[in-house]
Coordinates of C-alpha atoms in Angstrom, one line a residue:
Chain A
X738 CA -81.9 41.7 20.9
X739 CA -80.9 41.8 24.6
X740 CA -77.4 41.4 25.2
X741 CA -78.0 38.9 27.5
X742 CA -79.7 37.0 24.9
X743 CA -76.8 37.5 22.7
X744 CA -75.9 34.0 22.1
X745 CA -79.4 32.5 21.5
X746 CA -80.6 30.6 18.8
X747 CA -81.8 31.4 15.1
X748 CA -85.2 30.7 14.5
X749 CA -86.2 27.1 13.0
X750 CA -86.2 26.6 9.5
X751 CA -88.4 23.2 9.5
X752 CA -87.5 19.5 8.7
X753 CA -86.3 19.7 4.9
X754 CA -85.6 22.4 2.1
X755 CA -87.8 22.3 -0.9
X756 CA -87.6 25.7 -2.0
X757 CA -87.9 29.4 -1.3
X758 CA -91.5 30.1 -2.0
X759 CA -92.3 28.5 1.7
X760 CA -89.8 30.4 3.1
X761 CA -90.2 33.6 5.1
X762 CA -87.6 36.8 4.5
X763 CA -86.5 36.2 8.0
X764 CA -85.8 32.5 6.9
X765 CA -83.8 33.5 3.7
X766 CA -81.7 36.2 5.9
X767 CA -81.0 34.2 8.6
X768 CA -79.2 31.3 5.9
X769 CA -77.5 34.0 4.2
X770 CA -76.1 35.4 7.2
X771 CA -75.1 31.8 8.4
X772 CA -73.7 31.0 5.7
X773 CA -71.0 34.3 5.8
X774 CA -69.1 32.5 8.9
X775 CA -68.7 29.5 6.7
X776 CA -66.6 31.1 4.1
X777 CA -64.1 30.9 6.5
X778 CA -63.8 27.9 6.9
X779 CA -63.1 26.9 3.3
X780 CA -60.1 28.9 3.5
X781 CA -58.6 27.0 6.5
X782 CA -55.5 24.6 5.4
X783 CA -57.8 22.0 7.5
X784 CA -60.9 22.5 6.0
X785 CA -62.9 20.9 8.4
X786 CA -65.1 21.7 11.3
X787 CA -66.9 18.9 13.8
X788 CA -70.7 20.1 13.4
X789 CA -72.1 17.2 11.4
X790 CA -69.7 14.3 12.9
X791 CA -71.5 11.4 13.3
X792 CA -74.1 12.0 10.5
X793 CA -75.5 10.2 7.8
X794 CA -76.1 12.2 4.0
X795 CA -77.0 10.3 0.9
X796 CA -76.9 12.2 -2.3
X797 CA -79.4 11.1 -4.2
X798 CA -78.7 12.4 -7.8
X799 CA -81.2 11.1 -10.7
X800 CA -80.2 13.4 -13.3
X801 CA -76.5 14.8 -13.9
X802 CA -74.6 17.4 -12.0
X803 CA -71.1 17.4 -11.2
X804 CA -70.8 21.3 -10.0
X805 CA -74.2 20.9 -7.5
X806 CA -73.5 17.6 -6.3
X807 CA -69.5 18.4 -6.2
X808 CA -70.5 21.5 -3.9
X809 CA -73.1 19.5 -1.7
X810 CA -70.1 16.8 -1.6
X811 CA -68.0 19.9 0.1
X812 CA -70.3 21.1 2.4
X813 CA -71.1 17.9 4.0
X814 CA -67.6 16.5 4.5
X815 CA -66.4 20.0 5.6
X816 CA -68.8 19.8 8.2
X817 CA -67.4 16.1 8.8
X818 CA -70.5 14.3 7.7
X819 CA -70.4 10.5 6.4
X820 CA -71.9 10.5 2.7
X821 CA -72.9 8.2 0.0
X822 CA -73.5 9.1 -3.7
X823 CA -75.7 7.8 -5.4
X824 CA -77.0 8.3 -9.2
X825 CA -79.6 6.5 -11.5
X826 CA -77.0 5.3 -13.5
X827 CA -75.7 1.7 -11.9
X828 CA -78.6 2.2 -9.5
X829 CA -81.6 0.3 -8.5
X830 CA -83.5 2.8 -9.8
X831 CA -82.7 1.6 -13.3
X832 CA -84.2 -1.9 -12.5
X833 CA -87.5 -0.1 -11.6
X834 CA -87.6 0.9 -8.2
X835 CA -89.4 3.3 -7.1
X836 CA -88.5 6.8 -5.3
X837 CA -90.2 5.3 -2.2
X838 CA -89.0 2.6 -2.1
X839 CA -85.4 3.7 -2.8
X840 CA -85.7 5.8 0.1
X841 CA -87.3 3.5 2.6
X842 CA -84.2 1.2 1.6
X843 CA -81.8 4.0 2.6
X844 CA -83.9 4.7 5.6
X845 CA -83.3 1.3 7.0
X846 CA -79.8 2.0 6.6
X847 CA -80.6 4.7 8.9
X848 CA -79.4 7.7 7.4
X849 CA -80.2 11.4 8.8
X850 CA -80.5 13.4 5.5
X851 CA -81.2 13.1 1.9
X852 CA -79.9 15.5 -0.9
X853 CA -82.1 15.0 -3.9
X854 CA -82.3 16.0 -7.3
X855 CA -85.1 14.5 -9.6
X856 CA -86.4 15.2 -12.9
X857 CA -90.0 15.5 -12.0
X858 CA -91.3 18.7 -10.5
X859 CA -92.5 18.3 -7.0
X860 CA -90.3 15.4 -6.5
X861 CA -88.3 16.6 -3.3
X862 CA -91.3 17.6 -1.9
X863 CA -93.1 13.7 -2.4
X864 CA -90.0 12.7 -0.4
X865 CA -90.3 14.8 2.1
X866 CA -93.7 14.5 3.4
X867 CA -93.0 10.5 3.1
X868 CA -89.6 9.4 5.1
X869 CA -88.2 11.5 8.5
X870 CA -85.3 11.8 7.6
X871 CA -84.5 15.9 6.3
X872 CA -84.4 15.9 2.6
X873 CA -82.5 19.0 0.8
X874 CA -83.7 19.9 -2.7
X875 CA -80.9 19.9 -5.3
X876 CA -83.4 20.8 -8.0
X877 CA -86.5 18.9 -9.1
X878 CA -87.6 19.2 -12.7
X879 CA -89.0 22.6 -13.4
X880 CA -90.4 23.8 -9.8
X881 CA -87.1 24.4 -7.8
X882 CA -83.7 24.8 -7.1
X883 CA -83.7 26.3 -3.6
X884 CA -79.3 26.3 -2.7
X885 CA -78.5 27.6 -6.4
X886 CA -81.5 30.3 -5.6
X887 CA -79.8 31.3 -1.9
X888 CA -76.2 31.7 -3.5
X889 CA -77.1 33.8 -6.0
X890 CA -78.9 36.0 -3.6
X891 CA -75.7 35.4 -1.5
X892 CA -73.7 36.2 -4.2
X893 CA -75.9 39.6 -5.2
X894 CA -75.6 40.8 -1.6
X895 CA -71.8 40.1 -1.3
X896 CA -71.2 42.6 -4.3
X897 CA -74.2 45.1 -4.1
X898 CA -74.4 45.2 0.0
X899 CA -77.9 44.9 -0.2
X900 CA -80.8 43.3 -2.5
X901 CA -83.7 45.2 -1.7
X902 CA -84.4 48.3 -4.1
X903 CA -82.2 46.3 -6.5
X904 CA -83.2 45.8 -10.1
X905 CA -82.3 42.2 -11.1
X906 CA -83.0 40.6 -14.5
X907 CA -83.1 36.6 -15.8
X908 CA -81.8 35.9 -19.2
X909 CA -82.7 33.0 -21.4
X910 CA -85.0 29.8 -20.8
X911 CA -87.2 30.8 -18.1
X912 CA -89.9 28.3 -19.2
X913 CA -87.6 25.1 -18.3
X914 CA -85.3 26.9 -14.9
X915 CA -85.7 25.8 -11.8
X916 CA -83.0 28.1 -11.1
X917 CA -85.0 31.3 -12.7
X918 CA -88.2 29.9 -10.2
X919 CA -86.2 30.3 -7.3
X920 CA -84.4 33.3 -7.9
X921 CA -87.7 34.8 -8.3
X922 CA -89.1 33.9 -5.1
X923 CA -85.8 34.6 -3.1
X924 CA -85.6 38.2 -5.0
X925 CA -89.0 39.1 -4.4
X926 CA -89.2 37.8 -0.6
X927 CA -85.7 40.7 0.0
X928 CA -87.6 43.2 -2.2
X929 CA -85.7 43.5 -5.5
X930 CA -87.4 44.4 -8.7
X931 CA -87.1 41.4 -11.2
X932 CA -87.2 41.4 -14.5
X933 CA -87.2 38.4 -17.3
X934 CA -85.9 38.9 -20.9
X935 CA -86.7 35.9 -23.4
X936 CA -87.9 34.6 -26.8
X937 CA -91.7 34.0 -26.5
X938 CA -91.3 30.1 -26.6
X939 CA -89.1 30.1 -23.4
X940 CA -91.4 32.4 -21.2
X941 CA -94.1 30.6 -19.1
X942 CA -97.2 32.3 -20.5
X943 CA -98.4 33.1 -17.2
X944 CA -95.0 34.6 -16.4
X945 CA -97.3 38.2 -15.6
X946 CA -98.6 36.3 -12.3
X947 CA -95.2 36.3 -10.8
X948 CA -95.4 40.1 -10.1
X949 CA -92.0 40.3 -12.7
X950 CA -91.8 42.7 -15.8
X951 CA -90.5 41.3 -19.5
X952 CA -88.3 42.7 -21.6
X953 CA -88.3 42.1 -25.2
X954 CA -84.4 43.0 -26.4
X955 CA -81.5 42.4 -23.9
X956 CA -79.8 45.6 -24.7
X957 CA -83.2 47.2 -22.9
X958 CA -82.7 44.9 -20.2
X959 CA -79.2 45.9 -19.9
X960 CA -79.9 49.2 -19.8
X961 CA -82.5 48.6 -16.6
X962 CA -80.4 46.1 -14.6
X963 CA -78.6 46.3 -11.9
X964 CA -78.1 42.6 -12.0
X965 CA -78.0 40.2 -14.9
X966 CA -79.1 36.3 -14.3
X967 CA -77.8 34.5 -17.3
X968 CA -80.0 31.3 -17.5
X969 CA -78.2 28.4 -19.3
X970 CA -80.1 27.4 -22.6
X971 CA -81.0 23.6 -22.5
X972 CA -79.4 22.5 -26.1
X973 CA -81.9 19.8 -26.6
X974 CA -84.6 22.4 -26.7
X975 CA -83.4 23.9 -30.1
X976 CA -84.3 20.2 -31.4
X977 CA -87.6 20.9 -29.4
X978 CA -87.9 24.0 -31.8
X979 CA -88.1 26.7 -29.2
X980 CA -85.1 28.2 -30.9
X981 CA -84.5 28.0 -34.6
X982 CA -80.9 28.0 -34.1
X983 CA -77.9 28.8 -31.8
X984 CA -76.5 31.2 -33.5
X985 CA -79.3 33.1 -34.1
X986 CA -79.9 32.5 -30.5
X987 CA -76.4 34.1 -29.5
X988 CA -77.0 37.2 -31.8
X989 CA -80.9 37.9 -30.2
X990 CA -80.7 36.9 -26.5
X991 CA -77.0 36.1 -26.1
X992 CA -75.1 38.5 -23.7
X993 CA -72.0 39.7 -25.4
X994 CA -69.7 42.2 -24.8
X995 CA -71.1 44.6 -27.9
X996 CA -74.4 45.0 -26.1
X997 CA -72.9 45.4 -22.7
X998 CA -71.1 48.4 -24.2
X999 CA -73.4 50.8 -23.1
X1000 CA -73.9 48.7 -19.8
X1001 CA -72.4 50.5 -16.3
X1002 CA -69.4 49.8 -14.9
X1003 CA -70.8 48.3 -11.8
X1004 CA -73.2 45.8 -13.7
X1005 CA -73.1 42.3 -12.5
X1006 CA -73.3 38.8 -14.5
X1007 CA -74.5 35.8 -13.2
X1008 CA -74.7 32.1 -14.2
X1009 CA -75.6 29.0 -12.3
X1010 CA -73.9 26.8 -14.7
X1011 CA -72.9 25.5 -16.7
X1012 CA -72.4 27.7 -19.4
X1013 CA -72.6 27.7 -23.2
X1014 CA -69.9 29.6 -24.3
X1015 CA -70.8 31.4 -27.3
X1016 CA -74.6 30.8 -27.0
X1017 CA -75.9 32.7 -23.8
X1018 CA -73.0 34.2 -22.7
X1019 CA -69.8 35.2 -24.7
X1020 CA -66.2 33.9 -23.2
X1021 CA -65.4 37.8 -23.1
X1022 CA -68.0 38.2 -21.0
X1023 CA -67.8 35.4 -18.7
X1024 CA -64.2 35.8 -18.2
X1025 CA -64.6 39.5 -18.3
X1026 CA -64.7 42.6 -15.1
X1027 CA -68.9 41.9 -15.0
X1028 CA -68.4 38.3 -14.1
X1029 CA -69.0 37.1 -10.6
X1030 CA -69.6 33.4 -11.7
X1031 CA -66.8 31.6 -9.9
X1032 CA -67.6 33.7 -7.0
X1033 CA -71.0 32.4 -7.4
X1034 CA -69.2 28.9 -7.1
X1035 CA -67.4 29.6 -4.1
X1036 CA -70.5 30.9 -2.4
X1037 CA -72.3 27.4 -2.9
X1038 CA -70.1 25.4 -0.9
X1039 CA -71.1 27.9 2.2
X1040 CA -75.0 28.7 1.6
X1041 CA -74.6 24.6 1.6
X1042 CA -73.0 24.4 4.7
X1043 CA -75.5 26.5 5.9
X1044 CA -78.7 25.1 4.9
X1045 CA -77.1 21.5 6.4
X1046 CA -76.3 23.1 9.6
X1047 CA -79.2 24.7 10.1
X1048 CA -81.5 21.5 9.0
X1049 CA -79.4 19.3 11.2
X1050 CA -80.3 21.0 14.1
X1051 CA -83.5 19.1 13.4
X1052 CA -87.0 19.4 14.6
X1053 CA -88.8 16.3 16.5
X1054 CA -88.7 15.1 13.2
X1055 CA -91.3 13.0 11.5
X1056 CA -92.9 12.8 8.0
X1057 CA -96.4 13.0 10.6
X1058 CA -94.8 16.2 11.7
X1059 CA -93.7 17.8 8.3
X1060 CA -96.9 17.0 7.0
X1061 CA -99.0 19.0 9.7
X1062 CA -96.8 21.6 9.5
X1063 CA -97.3 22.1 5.8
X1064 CA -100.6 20.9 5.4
X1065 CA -102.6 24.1 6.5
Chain B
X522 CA -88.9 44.5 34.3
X523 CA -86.0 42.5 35.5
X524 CA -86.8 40.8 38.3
X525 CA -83.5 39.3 39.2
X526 CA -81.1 40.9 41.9
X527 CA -77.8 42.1 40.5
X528 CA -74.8 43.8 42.3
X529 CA -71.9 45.0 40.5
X530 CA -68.9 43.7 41.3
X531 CA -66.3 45.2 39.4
X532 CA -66.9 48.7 37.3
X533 CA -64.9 50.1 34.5
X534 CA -61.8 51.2 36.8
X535 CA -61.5 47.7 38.2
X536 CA -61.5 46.2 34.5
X537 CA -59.1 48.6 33.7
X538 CA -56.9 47.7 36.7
X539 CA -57.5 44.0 36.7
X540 CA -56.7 44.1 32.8
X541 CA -53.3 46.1 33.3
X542 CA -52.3 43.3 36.1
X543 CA -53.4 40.5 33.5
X544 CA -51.5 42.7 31.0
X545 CA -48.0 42.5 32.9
X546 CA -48.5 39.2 34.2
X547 CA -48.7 37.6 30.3
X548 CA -45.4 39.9 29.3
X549 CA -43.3 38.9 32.6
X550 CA -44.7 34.9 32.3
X551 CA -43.2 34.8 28.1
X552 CA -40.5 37.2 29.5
X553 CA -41.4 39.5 26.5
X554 CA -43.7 39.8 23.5
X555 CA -42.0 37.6 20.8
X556 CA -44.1 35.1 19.3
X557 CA -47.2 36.2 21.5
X558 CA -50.4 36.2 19.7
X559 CA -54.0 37.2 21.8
X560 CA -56.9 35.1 20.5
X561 CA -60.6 36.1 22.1
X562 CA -63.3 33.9 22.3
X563 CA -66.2 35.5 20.6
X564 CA -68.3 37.4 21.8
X565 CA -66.7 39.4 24.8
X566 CA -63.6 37.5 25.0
X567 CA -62.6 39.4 22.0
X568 CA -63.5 42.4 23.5
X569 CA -61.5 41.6 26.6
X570 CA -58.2 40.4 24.2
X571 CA -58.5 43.7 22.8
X572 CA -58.0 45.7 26.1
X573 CA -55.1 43.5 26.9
X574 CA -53.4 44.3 23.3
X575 CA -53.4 47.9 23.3
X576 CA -52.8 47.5 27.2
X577 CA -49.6 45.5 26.5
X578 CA -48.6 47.8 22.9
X579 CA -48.8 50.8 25.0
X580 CA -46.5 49.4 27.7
X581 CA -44.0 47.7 25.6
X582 CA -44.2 49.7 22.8
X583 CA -44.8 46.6 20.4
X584 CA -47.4 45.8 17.9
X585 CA -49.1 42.3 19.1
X586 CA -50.7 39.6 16.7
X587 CA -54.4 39.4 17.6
X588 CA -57.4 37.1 16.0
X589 CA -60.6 35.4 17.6
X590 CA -62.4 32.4 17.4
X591 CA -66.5 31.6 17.7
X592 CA -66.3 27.8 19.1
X593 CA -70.0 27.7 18.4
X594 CA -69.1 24.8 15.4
X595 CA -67.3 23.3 18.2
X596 CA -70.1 22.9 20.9
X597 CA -70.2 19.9 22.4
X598 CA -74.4 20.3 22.8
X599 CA -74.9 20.9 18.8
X600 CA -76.1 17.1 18.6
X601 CA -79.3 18.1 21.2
X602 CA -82.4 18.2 18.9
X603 CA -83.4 22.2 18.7
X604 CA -82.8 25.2 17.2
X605 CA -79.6 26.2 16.0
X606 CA -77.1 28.7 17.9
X607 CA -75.9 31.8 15.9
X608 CA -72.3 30.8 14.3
X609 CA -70.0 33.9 14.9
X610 CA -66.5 35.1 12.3
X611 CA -63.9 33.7 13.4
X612 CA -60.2 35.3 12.3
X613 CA -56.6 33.9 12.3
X614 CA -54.2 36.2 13.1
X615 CA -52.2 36.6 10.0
X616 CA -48.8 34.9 10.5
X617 CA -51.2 32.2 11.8
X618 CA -50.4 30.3 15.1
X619 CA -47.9 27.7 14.0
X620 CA -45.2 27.7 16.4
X621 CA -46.9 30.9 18.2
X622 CA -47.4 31.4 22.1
X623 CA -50.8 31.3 21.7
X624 CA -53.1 33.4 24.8
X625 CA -56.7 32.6 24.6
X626 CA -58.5 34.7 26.4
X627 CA -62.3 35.3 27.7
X628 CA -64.8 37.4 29.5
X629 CA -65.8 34.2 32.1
X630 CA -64.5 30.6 33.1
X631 CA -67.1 28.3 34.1
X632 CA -67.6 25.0 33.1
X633 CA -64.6 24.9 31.2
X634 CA -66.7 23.3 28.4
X635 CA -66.7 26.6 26.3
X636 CA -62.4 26.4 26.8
X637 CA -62.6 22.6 25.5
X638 CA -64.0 23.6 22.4
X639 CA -61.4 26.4 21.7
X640 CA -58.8 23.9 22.1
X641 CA -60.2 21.6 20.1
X642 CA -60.5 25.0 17.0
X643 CA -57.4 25.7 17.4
X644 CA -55.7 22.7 16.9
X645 CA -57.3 22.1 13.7
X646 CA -56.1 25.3 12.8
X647 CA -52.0 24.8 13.7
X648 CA -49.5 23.7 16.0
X649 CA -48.8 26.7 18.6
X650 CA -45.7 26.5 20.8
X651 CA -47.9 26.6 23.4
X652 CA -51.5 27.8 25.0
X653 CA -52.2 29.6 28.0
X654 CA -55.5 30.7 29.0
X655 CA -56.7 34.2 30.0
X656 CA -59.7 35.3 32.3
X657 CA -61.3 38.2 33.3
X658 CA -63.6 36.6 35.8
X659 CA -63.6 32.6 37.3
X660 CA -66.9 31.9 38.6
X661 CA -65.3 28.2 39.5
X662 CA -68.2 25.5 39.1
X663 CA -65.9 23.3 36.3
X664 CA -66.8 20.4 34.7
X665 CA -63.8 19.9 32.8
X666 CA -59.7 19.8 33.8
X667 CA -59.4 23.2 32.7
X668 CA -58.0 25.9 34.6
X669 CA -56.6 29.7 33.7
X670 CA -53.0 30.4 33.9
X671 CA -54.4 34.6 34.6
X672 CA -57.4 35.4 36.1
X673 CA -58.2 38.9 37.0
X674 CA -60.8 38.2 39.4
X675 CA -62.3 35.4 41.0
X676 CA -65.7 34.8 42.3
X677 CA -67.9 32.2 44.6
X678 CA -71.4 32.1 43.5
X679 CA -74.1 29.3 44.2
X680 CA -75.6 27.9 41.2
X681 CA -78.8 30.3 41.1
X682 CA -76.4 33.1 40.7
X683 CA -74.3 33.7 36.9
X684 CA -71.9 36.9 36.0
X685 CA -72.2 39.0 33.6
X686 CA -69.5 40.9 31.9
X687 CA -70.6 44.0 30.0
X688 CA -68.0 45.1 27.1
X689 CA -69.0 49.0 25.6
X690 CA -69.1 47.0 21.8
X691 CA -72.1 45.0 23.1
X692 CA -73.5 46.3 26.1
X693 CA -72.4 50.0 26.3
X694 CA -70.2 49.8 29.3
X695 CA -67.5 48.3 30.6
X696 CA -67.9 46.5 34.5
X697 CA -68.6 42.7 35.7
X698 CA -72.3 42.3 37.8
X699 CA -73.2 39.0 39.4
X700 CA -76.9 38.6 38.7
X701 CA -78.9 36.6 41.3
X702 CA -82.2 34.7 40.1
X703 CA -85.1 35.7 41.6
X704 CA -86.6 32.6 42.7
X705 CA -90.0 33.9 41.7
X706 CA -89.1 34.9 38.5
X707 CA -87.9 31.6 37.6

């Protein structure tokens, strides 16, 4: 870069976020390095800065989530943003309406962004291609969860300085996790080796596709990792029968401190949240010197800052337009 | 190649000398150093604030309060429809500036618009005793009520022409050029 073209622009990151598997490495660097600045501003006594004044965010939440939605909540009224909530509880939505129609509604309110998370995979990406308005995927069903995905990488990067070269491995349900989807994609765009360690039932059986190796026993994952990803088990799946039970669950896949014995000192543990104390992660371990999960927390609120400033900026933007753009 | 036609207008001496004027002129106008914190607008106005507080610590033997502040959040021009400007650190000098004699300083004064937006950060940010405002080089053509309490050199230019200050952090030397467009090039 020219010093006289110092102060330019970062390069366009399109009209919504759906997830990281359309996203370029360039892309994924350029939010994780806008989103550093934004730390700062959290820290301020006025937590506040004028970038988003004047617009419009509904948070469209059809399934619960009080940490994503909290966090989302942050960065748009940190950036001075006007917001609505809205969840399919005491909604419309539970009268029958459908997700079009919900959002054409909101449209003609004339809003400027939608943060949505949906049960069904490809959800975010329906909406999208269907109202102009920039839409922000807060997880839809199984596919993606594209901000918990960025500040984990964000997170990983803070600690390690780098992610490329680095040896990263998911724990637990990998079958039902958007989160573990995205981390994949993110990890493999900066160049990390990924790894995913789970009972049988909770892999995806084309899992092998992903370019990802599989561990049988977390302490040999342990051994390998630079990075652990403890995914959250789903309780209502032991009733499913993927697990026979949670305490035989916690003694097999469960990260606790008596396997991370022989761990190194510099290991780090992750979890998006929230957790099962006791079942995929011990409290010795969550609370313990491995544990970066509040910082993971903390990190949300700016890779969310980030992705809204940088989507704000806005293309010409039209669901004619998104559609072109993603329809070669 | 680049075509446009620049002439230097100030080299690294000049800074130097132009930053030890600036330098005594903010000591003799707060008739000391109490309470005076130097805050650079990124990029190069930090770099300038930083010549100015080991200027003024050498000559008054003090230790100064410095921080910087990237107004990009503050722009006036984020609403335009387009790609998104790089958002710099921004730091707060550690006692903060609550009640501080706050000197904002940068490379060049133009529109004032940049200044405006400053103001605007730092307010969110405290209550100083007071601001005064810092240049290196006034170009004039403002579009705002703003003007600089120092300057350390000022320049006519017609609106084809810009300045360019070069810093040795960004640009490997220290000096001011005025860069005319070449009409051709344009």
């Amino acid at each position: 870069m020219s010093p006289a073209m110092a102060s330019s622009s970062v390069p366009a990151l399109g009209k919504d976020l759906v997830g990281l598997e359309s996203l370029s490495q360039e892309q994924i660097l350029m939010i994780l390095d806008t989103a550093e600045p934004f730390k700062e501003i959290s820290e301020r006594r006025i937590k506040k800065v004028p970038v988003l004044r004047g617009k419009t965010i509904v948070n469209l939440f059809f399934e619960a989530s009080t940490r994503t939605r909290v966090s989302f909540e942050f960065a748009e009224k940190r950036l001075s943003a006007d917001t609505v909530n809205i969840s399919a509880a005491g909604s419309s939505v539970i009268k029958g309406e459908t997700l079009v129609d919900t959002a054409r509604n909101l449209e003609a309110m004339r809003i400027d962004m939608v943060v949505m998370r949906h049960g069904s995979s490809g959800a975010a990406r329906f909406l999208a291609d269907r109202i102009p308005s920039n839409v922000i995927n807060a997880g839809d069903g199984r596919h993606e969860h594209p901000t918990q995905g960025l500040l984990d990488l964000l997170t990983i990067r803070d600690h390690c300085d780098r992610i490329e070269g680095l040896k990263v491995c998911l724990v637990g349900d990998i079958l039902h996790s958007r989160v573990a989807r995205s981390n994949i994609y993110g990890l493999l765009k900066l160049g990390a080796e990924i790894a995913v360690c789970a009972p049988k039932t909770l892999l995806p059986s084309a899992i092998g596709d992903l370019g990802v190796q599989v561990f049988k026993r977390v302490e040999e994952a342990i051994e390998w990792a630079d990075v652990l990803n403890v995914l959250r088990l789903q309780l209502e799946r032991m009733e499913e029968g993927y697990v026979p039970s949670l305490r035989e669950y916690n003694r097999i896949w469960g990260v606790t401190a008596r396997k991370l014995e022989l761990a190194p000192q510099d290991l780090l543990i992750l979890h998006p949240g929230p957790m099962n104390r006791g079942v995929e992660i011990d409290s010795d371990v969550a609370d313990g010197s491995h544990s970066v999960i509040l910082n993971q927390v903390t990190n949300g609120v700016a890779v969310r800052m980030a992705v809204l400033y940088l989507l704000a900026g806005g293309q010409p933007g039209s669901a004619e337009a998104a559609k072109a753009e993603t329809g070669s | 190649m680049d075509k446009n036609n620049r002439t230097r207008v100030m080299d690294e001496s000049d800074v130097h000398g132009a930053v030890a004027r600036m330098a005594r002129e903010i000591v003799e106008v707060n008739e000391g150093t109490d309470g005076l914190v130097l805050m650079g607008i990124q990029r190069r106005g930090t770099q300038i604030a930083a010549l100015l507080v080991s200027e003024i610590e050498r000559t008054e033997g003090v230790t100064l309060e410095a921080g910087f502040i990237d107004i990009t959040l503050y722009r006036d021009d984020l609403m335009v429809v387009g790609p998104r400007p790089i958002v710099g650190e921004s730091k707060l000098p550690s006692r903060g500036i609550d009640g501080q004699k706050v000197v904002l300083v940068d490379d060049v004064l133009h529109t004032g618009r940049t200044i405006r937006a400053a103001l605007n950060e730092l307010m969110d940010w405290g209550r100083p005793q007071f601001i005064h405002l810092c240049i290196l080089v006034d170009r004039g053509g403002r579009e705002l009520p703003i003007q600089p309490d120092t300057v350390g050199q000022r320049v006519d230019l017609l609106e084809t022409q810009s300045v360019e200050v070069h810093v040795p952090e960004i640009d490997g030397a220290l000096g001011v050029e005025i860069v005319t467009m070449n009409p051709g090039a344009v």
